[in-house]
XYZ file of C-alpha atoms in Angstrom:
605
model
C 10.853 15.893 -27.565
C 9.787 12.357 -26.722
C 7.769 11.926 -23.536
C 7.307 9.100 -20.929
C 4.931 9.528 -18.098
C 5.327 7.162 -15.021
C 4.355 6.983 -11.253
C 6.307 5.466 -8.682
C 4.353 3.066 -6.125
C 5.793 1.917 -2.823
C 4.710 1.274 0.710
C 5.513 3.680 3.540
C 9.208 3.537 4.196
C 10.280 1.389 1.320
C 12.695 4.177 -0.025
C 10.464 5.679 -2.864
C 11.320 9.498 -2.046
C 14.934 8.621 -1.700
C 15.119 6.833 -4.823
C 13.402 9.953 -6.617
C 16.251 12.255 -4.979
C 19.012 10.004 -6.786
C 16.916 10.048 -10.029
C 16.900 13.949 -10.003
C 20.649 14.181 -9.069
C 21.761 11.677 -11.761
C 19.702 13.110 -14.572
C 21.793 16.272 -14.179
C 19.034 18.855 -13.067
C 21.069 20.301 -10.468
C 24.150 22.615 -10.708
C 27.425 21.263 -9.545
C 27.301 23.873 -6.562
C 23.669 23.785 -6.083
C 22.281 23.127 -2.436
C 20.072 20.108 -2.344
C 18.119 18.515 0.526
C 16.935 15.020 1.291
C 13.551 13.970 0.365
C 13.246 16.813 -2.046
C 9.542 15.810 -3.104
C 8.311 15.799 0.452
C 7.690 19.619 0.366
C 4.856 19.709 2.994
C 6.163 20.310 6.676
C 4.050 17.387 7.771
C 5.445 15.004 5.267
C 8.965 16.009 6.210
C 8.229 15.602 9.968
C 6.692 12.245 9.546
C 8.670 10.723 6.710
C 5.529 9.915 4.596
C 4.284 10.990 1.383
C 0.616 12.591 1.672
C 0.305 14.768 -1.630
C 0.982 13.291 -5.089
C 3.512 15.556 -6.586
C 5.153 15.648 -10.251
C 8.692 16.314 -11.399
C 10.400 15.975 -14.580
C 13.990 14.996 -15.846
C 15.631 14.453 -19.099
C 17.489 11.416 -20.277
C 19.160 11.029 -23.635
C 16.603 13.372 -25.529
C 13.603 11.833 -23.683
C 11.324 13.977 -21.130
C 10.533 11.621 -18.092
C 7.611 12.966 -16.211
C 7.667 11.264 -12.631
C 4.686 11.363 -10.189
C 5.406 10.532 -6.645
C 2.293 8.852 -5.213
C 1.176 8.575 -1.461
C 2.126 5.145 0.093
C -0.891 5.164 2.626
C -4.222 4.090 1.599
C -5.827 6.846 3.756
C -4.710 9.192 0.909
C -5.984 7.021 -1.831
C -7.876 9.778 -3.472
C -4.527 11.201 -4.449
C -3.585 7.898 -6.016
C -6.824 7.167 -8.152
C -6.682 10.565 -9.725
C -2.866 10.786 -10.530
C -2.763 7.246 -12.098
C -4.898 8.445 -15.021
C -2.070 10.915 -15.945
C 0.759 8.100 -16.557
C 1.346 5.210 -19.068
C 3.492 3.059 -16.605
C 4.368 2.451 -13.053
C 7.569 1.520 -11.028
C 6.732 -0.482 -8.025
C 9.316 -0.222 -5.363
C 9.245 -3.014 -2.911
C 11.631 -3.575 0.219
C 13.932 -6.660 -0.329
C 13.212 -7.731 3.183
C 9.378 -6.921 3.671
C 8.173 -7.521 -0.085
C 4.934 -6.125 -1.253
C 2.937 -4.695 1.746
C -0.704 -3.757 2.123
C -0.389 -0.196 0.874
C 1.410 -1.344 -2.254
C -1.267 -3.793 -2.870
C -3.961 -0.889 -2.819
C -2.108 1.371 -5.439
C -1.056 -1.460 -7.518
C -4.557 -2.894 -7.897
C -5.488 0.636 -9.159
C -2.645 0.700 -11.647
C -3.416 -2.750 -12.944
C -6.934 -2.056 -13.456
C -6.059 0.824 -15.648
C -3.925 -1.513 -17.792
C -0.573 0.162 -16.968
C 2.468 -2.094 -17.405
C 4.715 -2.278 -14.120
C 8.510 -2.328 -13.676
C 9.557 -3.978 -10.327
C 12.463 -2.511 -8.544
C 13.495 -4.506 -5.442
C 15.109 -1.764 -3.146
C 17.441 -2.048 -0.155
C 18.936 -5.356 -1.565
C 22.202 -4.416 0.480
C 20.308 -4.910 3.831
C 21.385 -7.821 5.975
C 17.834 -9.372 6.184
C 17.028 -9.026 2.557
C 15.545 -11.598 0.484
C 15.313 -10.159 -3.152
C 14.252 -13.316 -4.814
C 11.379 -13.934 -2.418
C 10.250 -10.488 -2.906
C 10.205 -10.955 -6.621
C 8.052 -14.205 -6.216
C 5.760 -12.231 -3.967
C 5.282 -9.670 -6.428
C 4.318 -12.091 -9.038
C 1.810 -13.742 -6.654
C 0.159 -10.303 -5.865
C -0.227 -9.390 -9.573
C -1.764 -12.817 -10.224
C -4.121 -12.367 -7.158
C -5.133 -8.920 -8.658
C -5.866 -10.449 -11.981
C -3.282 -8.965 -14.001
C -3.108 -9.783 -17.723
C -0.314 -11.786 -19.427
C 1.659 -8.445 -20.316
C 1.554 -7.043 -16.910
C 2.786 -10.436 -15.508
C 5.699 -10.483 -17.781
C 7.326 -7.554 -15.923
C 10.946 -6.501 -16.040
C 12.920 -6.735 -12.506
C 15.732 -4.432 -11.266
C 17.675 -4.530 -7.936
C 18.605 -1.344 -6.276
C 19.747 0.717 -3.407
C 18.209 3.956 -3.632
C 20.372 5.479 -0.814
C 23.575 4.290 -2.513
C 22.223 5.456 -5.905
C 22.353 2.423 -8.048
C 20.106 0.033 -9.691
C 21.106 -3.039 -11.973
C 19.405 -5.812 -13.822
C 21.064 -8.506 -11.811
C 22.086 -8.715 -8.123
C 25.795 -8.934 -9.171
C 25.817 -5.902 -11.440
C 28.242 -2.963 -11.378
C 26.317 -1.229 -8.681
C 27.517 2.210 -10.008
C 24.357 4.502 -11.085
C 20.803 4.492 -12.272
C 21.370 4.370 -15.986
C 19.913 0.943 -16.392
C 16.618 2.122 -14.789
C 16.360 5.144 -16.887
C 17.047 3.074 -20.045
C 14.370 0.570 -18.948
C 11.919 3.316 -18.389
C 12.370 4.678 -21.819
C 12.306 1.272 -23.410
C 9.401 -0.343 -21.455
C 6.920 2.598 -20.880
C 5.024 3.392 -24.003
C 5.054 6.923 -25.250
C 1.744 8.625 -24.625
C -0.985 7.691 -26.813
C -2.186 11.199 -26.783
C 0.669 12.525 -28.827
C -1.097 10.872 -32.024
C -3.970 13.302 -31.371
C -1.979 16.632 -31.261
C -3.933 17.931 -34.465
C -7.244 17.782 -32.690
C -8.922 20.212 -30.670
C -7.318 20.845 -27.100
C -8.651 18.623 -24.142
C -7.247 18.213 -20.744
C -8.707 16.209 -17.623
C -7.904 18.065 -14.278
C -6.459 15.901 -11.710
C -5.010 17.703 -9.007
C -5.940 21.429 -7.821
C -3.780 23.962 -5.938
C -3.376 27.831 -5.441
C -0.435 29.752 -6.086
C -0.140 33.148 -4.101
C 0.900 35.050 -7.407
C -1.297 33.462 -10.014
C -4.118 32.199 -8.182
C -6.048 28.891 -8.672
C -4.027 26.349 -10.787
C -5.162 22.861 -12.262
C -2.791 20.246 -13.272
C -3.259 17.308 -15.673
C -2.208 15.564 -18.829
C -3.118 17.073 -22.240
C -5.294 14.420 -23.904
C -5.295 16.018 -27.403
C -4.310 19.294 -29.226
C -2.132 22.022 -28.099
C -2.743 25.195 -25.979
C -0.875 28.380 -25.740
C -0.982 31.123 -22.993
C -3.696 33.886 -23.593
C -6.183 31.530 -25.537
C -9.860 31.146 -24.604
C -11.167 27.701 -23.230
C -13.873 26.319 -21.293
C -14.465 23.835 -18.654
C -16.959 21.200 -18.527
C -18.260 19.028 -15.636
C -18.391 15.166 -15.670
C -21.844 15.322 -17.229
C -20.743 17.752 -19.942
C -22.387 20.905 -18.281
C -20.426 23.887 -19.076
C -18.982 25.451 -15.976
C -17.154 28.468 -17.098
C -15.315 30.057 -20.023
C -11.876 31.803 -19.279
C -8.749 32.988 -20.814
C -5.702 30.927 -19.810
C -3.307 33.263 -17.992
C -0.310 30.805 -17.792
C 0.705 27.476 -18.923
C 3.335 25.809 -16.653
C 5.303 22.614 -17.138
C 7.424 20.700 -14.496
C 11.169 20.986 -15.256
C 12.961 19.352 -12.453
C 11.499 20.378 -8.890
C 10.134 23.473 -10.176
C 7.381 24.773 -12.675
C 8.413 26.705 -15.517
C 6.284 28.815 -18.066
C 6.274 27.339 -21.516
C 4.960 28.647 -24.812
C 2.538 25.711 -25.514
C 1.211 22.742 -23.848
C 1.376 19.740 -26.067
C -0.476 16.430 -26.350
C 0.940 13.909 -23.870
C 2.448 16.243 -21.579
C 1.670 16.913 -18.051
C 1.034 20.712 -17.489
C -0.517 23.380 -15.208
C -3.071 25.778 -16.354
C -3.905 29.198 -14.360
C -6.860 31.616 -15.104
C -9.901 29.607 -14.078
C -12.221 30.739 -11.075
C -14.755 27.654 -10.780
C -13.157 24.693 -12.579
C -11.877 21.937 -10.153
C -10.695 18.421 -9.992
C -12.417 15.928 -12.550
C -13.409 18.803 -14.788
C -12.539 18.827 -18.552
C -10.609 21.869 -19.569
C -11.200 21.980 -23.540
C -11.324 24.067 -26.616
C -14.638 26.034 -27.137
C -15.603 23.794 -29.833
C -15.609 20.533 -27.662
C -18.905 19.419 -26.110
C -17.963 15.905 -24.557
C -16.145 15.551 -21.188
C -13.479 13.279 -20.626
C -14.526 10.466 -18.286
C -13.076 10.750 -14.743
C -12.048 7.678 -12.681
C -14.430 7.026 -9.785
C -13.274 7.536 -6.348
C -13.688 4.883 -3.618
C -16.171 6.062 -1.097
C -15.469 7.362 2.578
C -15.274 4.793 5.345
C -15.325 6.942 8.544
C -16.830 10.121 9.683
C -15.662 12.620 12.324
C -17.614 15.653 13.582
C -15.743 19.097 13.590
C -17.214 21.538 15.995
C -16.285 24.756 17.568
C -14.083 24.793 20.809
C -16.782 25.758 23.514
C -14.577 24.883 26.646
C -13.688 27.444 29.304
C -10.177 27.883 27.395
C -11.701 28.751 23.990
C -9.942 31.470 22.297
C -6.767 31.671 24.462
C -4.637 29.997 21.734
C -6.242 30.368 18.228
C -7.695 33.140 16.412
C -10.051 31.140 14.096
C -12.824 30.034 16.459
C -16.254 30.736 14.620
C -18.225 28.030 12.931
C -18.444 29.900 9.686
C -14.732 30.206 9.536
C -14.395 26.561 10.230
C -16.976 25.599 7.595
C -15.072 27.803 4.741
C -11.958 26.042 5.483
C -13.591 22.516 5.292
C -15.427 23.497 2.103
C -12.001 24.620 0.578
C -10.264 21.325 1.583
C -13.167 19.217 0.171
C -12.663 21.125 -3.220
C -9.151 20.104 -3.448
C -9.263 16.610 -1.728
C -12.064 14.648 -3.649
C -11.789 11.949 -1.047
C -13.326 14.132 1.616
C -17.083 14.831 1.956
C -18.518 17.599 4.271
C -22.164 17.860 5.716
C -23.755 20.156 7.916
C -25.173 18.981 11.241
C -28.892 19.548 12.199
C -27.733 22.339 14.692
C -25.455 24.151 12.248
C -22.483 24.604 14.529
C -20.722 21.297 13.736
C -19.726 19.550 10.519
C -19.698 15.843 9.740
C -16.440 15.235 7.916
C -16.238 11.865 5.970
C -12.900 10.300 4.828
C -10.719 7.313 4.518
C -9.198 6.819 7.896
C -7.970 8.305 11.027
C -4.673 9.201 9.530
C -6.239 11.438 6.769
C -8.327 13.146 9.399
C -5.410 13.704 11.629
C -3.502 15.318 8.963
C -6.324 17.722 8.188
C -7.015 18.771 11.619
C -3.060 19.133 12.249
C -3.026 21.479 9.104
C -6.041 23.398 10.667
C -4.555 23.923 14.015
C -1.232 25.025 12.538
C -3.260 27.672 10.661
C -4.764 29.058 13.918
C -8.219 27.060 14.208
C -9.600 25.832 17.368
C -11.835 22.752 17.088
C -13.665 20.026 19.126
C -13.289 16.610 17.604
C -15.775 13.640 18.080
C -14.731 10.116 17.997
C -14.451 8.372 14.455
C -17.568 6.631 13.477
C -17.839 4.180 10.500
C -20.323 4.507 7.696
C -22.800 1.801 7.464
C -24.680 0.831 4.089
C -27.632 -0.902 3.168
C -27.297 -3.940 0.726
C -30.679 -5.714 -0.036
C -32.084 -4.280 3.228
C -29.269 -5.905 5.283
C -26.979 -3.368 7.263
C -23.592 -3.721 6.294
C -20.213 -2.236 7.688
C -16.755 -1.547 6.192
C -14.070 -4.398 6.832
C -10.237 -3.874 6.575
C -7.437 -6.249 5.855
C -4.960 -6.150 8.493
C -1.416 -7.149 7.943
C 0.724 -7.490 11.117
C 4.357 -8.256 11.395
C 5.193 -9.357 14.977
C 7.535 -11.398 17.170
C 6.742 -14.952 17.661
C 6.117 -14.512 21.429
C 3.448 -11.917 20.954
C 1.470 -13.667 18.207
C -1.061 -15.236 20.686
C -2.065 -12.007 22.410
C -2.336 -10.359 18.987
C -4.710 -12.956 17.426
C -6.717 -13.268 20.722
C -7.365 -9.447 20.546
C -8.298 -9.203 16.719
C -10.516 -12.403 16.682
C -12.077 -12.107 20.093
C -13.554 -8.776 21.025
C -12.910 -7.052 17.753
C -14.683 -9.835 15.811
C -12.047 -10.245 13.137
C -11.508 -13.268 10.930
C -7.965 -14.695 10.679
C -6.988 -15.564 7.017
C -3.409 -16.302 7.030
C -0.572 -16.750 9.529
C 2.874 -17.685 8.419
C 6.543 -17.228 9.484
C 8.048 -14.087 8.071
C 11.662 -14.784 9.096
C 14.076 -13.351 11.808
C 11.825 -14.571 14.503
C 8.695 -12.983 13.306
C 5.244 -14.065 12.310
C 2.892 -12.400 9.568
C -0.686 -12.228 10.646
C -3.192 -11.330 8.042
C -6.932 -10.836 9.229
C -10.270 -9.256 8.095
C -11.401 -6.977 10.977
C -14.459 -4.457 11.132
C -13.278 -1.023 10.818
C -15.074 -0.149 14.323
C -12.819 -2.859 15.862
C -9.594 -1.148 14.680
C -10.643 2.398 15.995
C -8.160 2.777 19.051
C -6.344 -0.570 18.766
C -3.034 0.682 17.526
C -1.922 2.074 20.944
C -3.136 -1.199 22.700
C -1.393 -3.225 19.876
C 2.087 -1.454 20.561
C 1.705 -2.020 24.207
C 0.802 -5.657 23.712
C 3.935 -5.998 21.269
C 6.381 -4.034 23.306
C 6.626 -1.566 20.383
C 8.094 -4.098 18.190
C 4.992 -5.062 15.915
C 4.133 -3.362 12.739
C 0.259 -3.133 11.860
C -0.851 -2.099 8.284
C -4.499 -1.534 7.192
C -6.371 -1.717 3.952
C -9.829 -1.284 3.014
C -11.077 -4.701 1.955
C -14.919 -4.309 1.311
C -18.117 -4.536 3.280
C -19.644 -7.295 5.358
C -23.033 -7.784 7.265
C -23.077 -5.850 10.737
C -21.271 -8.032 13.099
C -23.015 -6.928 16.195
C -21.783 -4.710 19.206
C -17.918 -4.288 19.734
C -16.744 -3.109 23.151
C -14.738 0.146 23.160
C -12.326 1.305 25.604
C -12.215 -0.910 28.844
C -10.760 1.663 31.238
C -12.684 4.757 32.656
C -11.293 8.270 32.844
C -10.264 10.617 35.573
C -12.084 13.894 35.134
C -11.569 17.251 36.632
C -14.127 18.715 38.968
C -12.427 22.197 39.492
C -11.179 25.098 37.208
C -7.641 26.405 37.601
C -4.048 25.185 37.528
C -3.215 21.559 38.337
C -1.166 20.911 41.660
C 1.648 18.573 41.813
C 0.875 17.461 45.322
C -2.708 16.532 44.182
C -1.595 14.538 41.101
C 0.986 12.873 43.207
C -1.931 11.641 45.366
C -3.946 10.504 42.274
C -1.231 8.571 40.807
C -2.633 5.321 42.576
C -5.939 5.954 40.886
C -4.527 5.664 37.133
C -2.245 7.037 34.573
C -2.001 10.907 34.161
C -2.414 12.782 30.922
C -1.215 16.205 32.334
C 1.653 17.682 34.464
C 1.713 20.009 37.329
C 0.800 23.713 36.536
C -1.375 23.083 33.421
C -4.662 24.822 32.821
C -7.589 22.612 33.590
C -11.270 23.030 33.997
C -14.482 21.207 35.144
C -15.237 18.169 32.722
C -11.630 17.825 31.408
C -9.996 14.499 31.261
C -6.898 14.561 33.106
C -6.033 10.801 33.231
C -7.124 7.197 32.778
C -8.715 5.382 35.666
C -7.330 2.151 36.594
C -10.777 0.734 36.632
C -13.683 0.465 34.384
C -15.864 3.513 35.769
C -15.309 7.140 35.402
C -14.061 9.085 38.491
C -14.256 12.719 39.216
C -11.234 13.896 41.150
C -9.799 17.302 42.388
C -6.415 18.111 40.767
C -6.246 21.334 42.649
C -6.099 19.924 46.174
C -3.097 21.386 47.815
C -1.080 19.939 51.010
C -2.390 21.002 54.309
C -0.070 23.507 55.908
C 1.063 23.035 59.553
C 3.689 24.717 61.882
C 4.642 21.317 63.234
C 7.698 19.684 61.479
C 8.101 15.864 61.443
C 10.180 13.468 59.697
C 8.770 12.265 56.261
C 6.269 14.953 55.970
C 8.360 17.361 53.847
C 9.542 14.648 51.067
C 9.735 16.241 47.480
C 6.824 15.247 45.239
C 8.193 13.239 42.396
C 5.494 12.850 39.551
C 5.374 10.048 37.096
C 5.881 11.281 33.583
C 2.461 12.056 32.023
C 1.378 10.085 29.020
C 1.423 12.671 26.123
C -0.858 11.584 23.389
C -0.466 12.598 19.659
C -3.497 14.099 17.769
C -4.337 10.582 16.126
C -3.836 8.574 19.389
C -6.204 11.284 21.232
C -8.973 10.877 18.470
C -8.671 6.987 18.440
C -8.808 7.203 22.577
C -11.821 8.897 23.131
C -15.159 7.285 23.830
C -18.732 8.345 22.157
C -19.378 10.907 25.120
C -15.931 12.553 25.006
C -14.382 14.953 22.788
C -10.573 16.077 21.701
C -10.072 19.785 22.083
C -7.590 20.856 19.657
C -5.899 24.276 19.678
C -2.637 25.652 18.132
C -0.628 24.939 21.301
C -2.656 22.119 23.071
C -4.589 18.797 22.708
C -7.073 18.195 25.562
C -9.601 15.593 26.223
C -12.674 16.366 27.645
C -16.323 15.195 28.376
C -19.012 16.194 25.879
C -20.932 17.815 28.811
C -18.850 19.975 30.954
C -21.339 20.471 33.600
C -21.196 17.732 36.085
C -25.052 18.006 36.681
C -25.824 17.882 32.990
C -23.345 15.004 32.691
C -25.275 12.942 35.528
C -28.868 13.843 33.985
C -27.482 12.615 30.600
C -26.323 9.270 32.248
C -29.499 8.882 34.153
C -31.669 9.385 30.901
C -29.364 6.835 28.917
């Protein structure tokens, strides 16, 4: 059967996974009476909850005698490690852009990787039926983006389609019949080249492993595209590292291929197809699985380096071990090492003490997803404030810089520009009207300045602004950047919080806890209205008396506390604070729980 391998690229919320749903339905992989669900490719719980794609996943459909392998790529740059590996498996890309927003930063990130590999794009302008859609402008913006990314002439001569993924149609013109996706299927078969590897089917078997996962029944499994030859289940192969060193020799227990949303055992893996192998014990991502006669490894795509580091430690608070079962440092270390094996964008290093681990990655969202997965598995952790990774270039200290693209209502433009270019030491590169009373701001801002800024940004724009970040490069160190302006309210007692005490403390600042919540000495219970930290007593009850008087027995009405998400908490804390993460709670606390130790540390500092 003829094969086409494509990846679908889109920014967060541009309708990529919804379009794949329709491709699956209209290709006929479902029975008429089969139950289906929305966003079928978002199989991970966190993906479905947040509405974002985190893991790159494959599916396969048949169209008029051609098998089309479709790879769903993450839309966020924090999960770029998935993208860089997965693009080496495909021969073409479908770039999906919103008719109103046009190509956005995350689109730019993935597209730059695809163009660098020489892949020819198909541009699909989605959501053209939206009231504020401007399809022609979106197409022009795509051409400008490709030109800025130094696309070649073939890539600049891209075909364009107009679609509504939710309505299930895609046409070559805006005034087309708007009935189905047949035109898109036909264009993929016509425009995307057949895998060049098919010509090498008579050579010895070789495959580059691009994703690693585990199956509860067959164990460790590796997925990749067959570069040459064929392979049947039961044959013996070997694994080579990037430098050609032999890792292991093993017997292939199963050969699986993607057929619709499921994986099916097949007789033989053929050159050009995307398949999954089982049977190995040591081979991992970027290794070459090959015939015993092959000695040269397939070159693997380099992965962009991590930009931030976060310290994962054991939970040593007084409430440790109350929620989770996995609290020992060796268990945490084993879990992190297992993650680093699967996710090549993450690096793990031990700290000098040995009871904490430095985890380096792409951004706060990637770290937040890892921590969220661990807490759901029963882990208890203490997490430090993210720190950027500095590099030395010709003896000069450099720091990472991110390109920030902001769409904001015109009335809030001034405060946003002032915050980015003032205390955060950003450089404004572009500012233009975005239509519908909005302004688009593009700036280059040090990564340090963006840690903790998103919450402040939403407050400044009354929740109406949209901020997107993309790693841009490095720049010479820009000097000290001020962190959080406000101090915090710190508990000086152990016990359960009292409503009367919290009511009296509301004049001091915003609360992070409600009544009858477990607290301890050193735990952060709120944000101070001033710049200094303040130790308070949230257990102080009302003095009882047998004299009744008007006004003294009013019911206590507490203001709703501020409940932070995991990413917000990690971005909020200062250098001397930690986030305590358990399966049922997210708490903030000072690094030194003992008040005497805290005072001694502040004096020495």
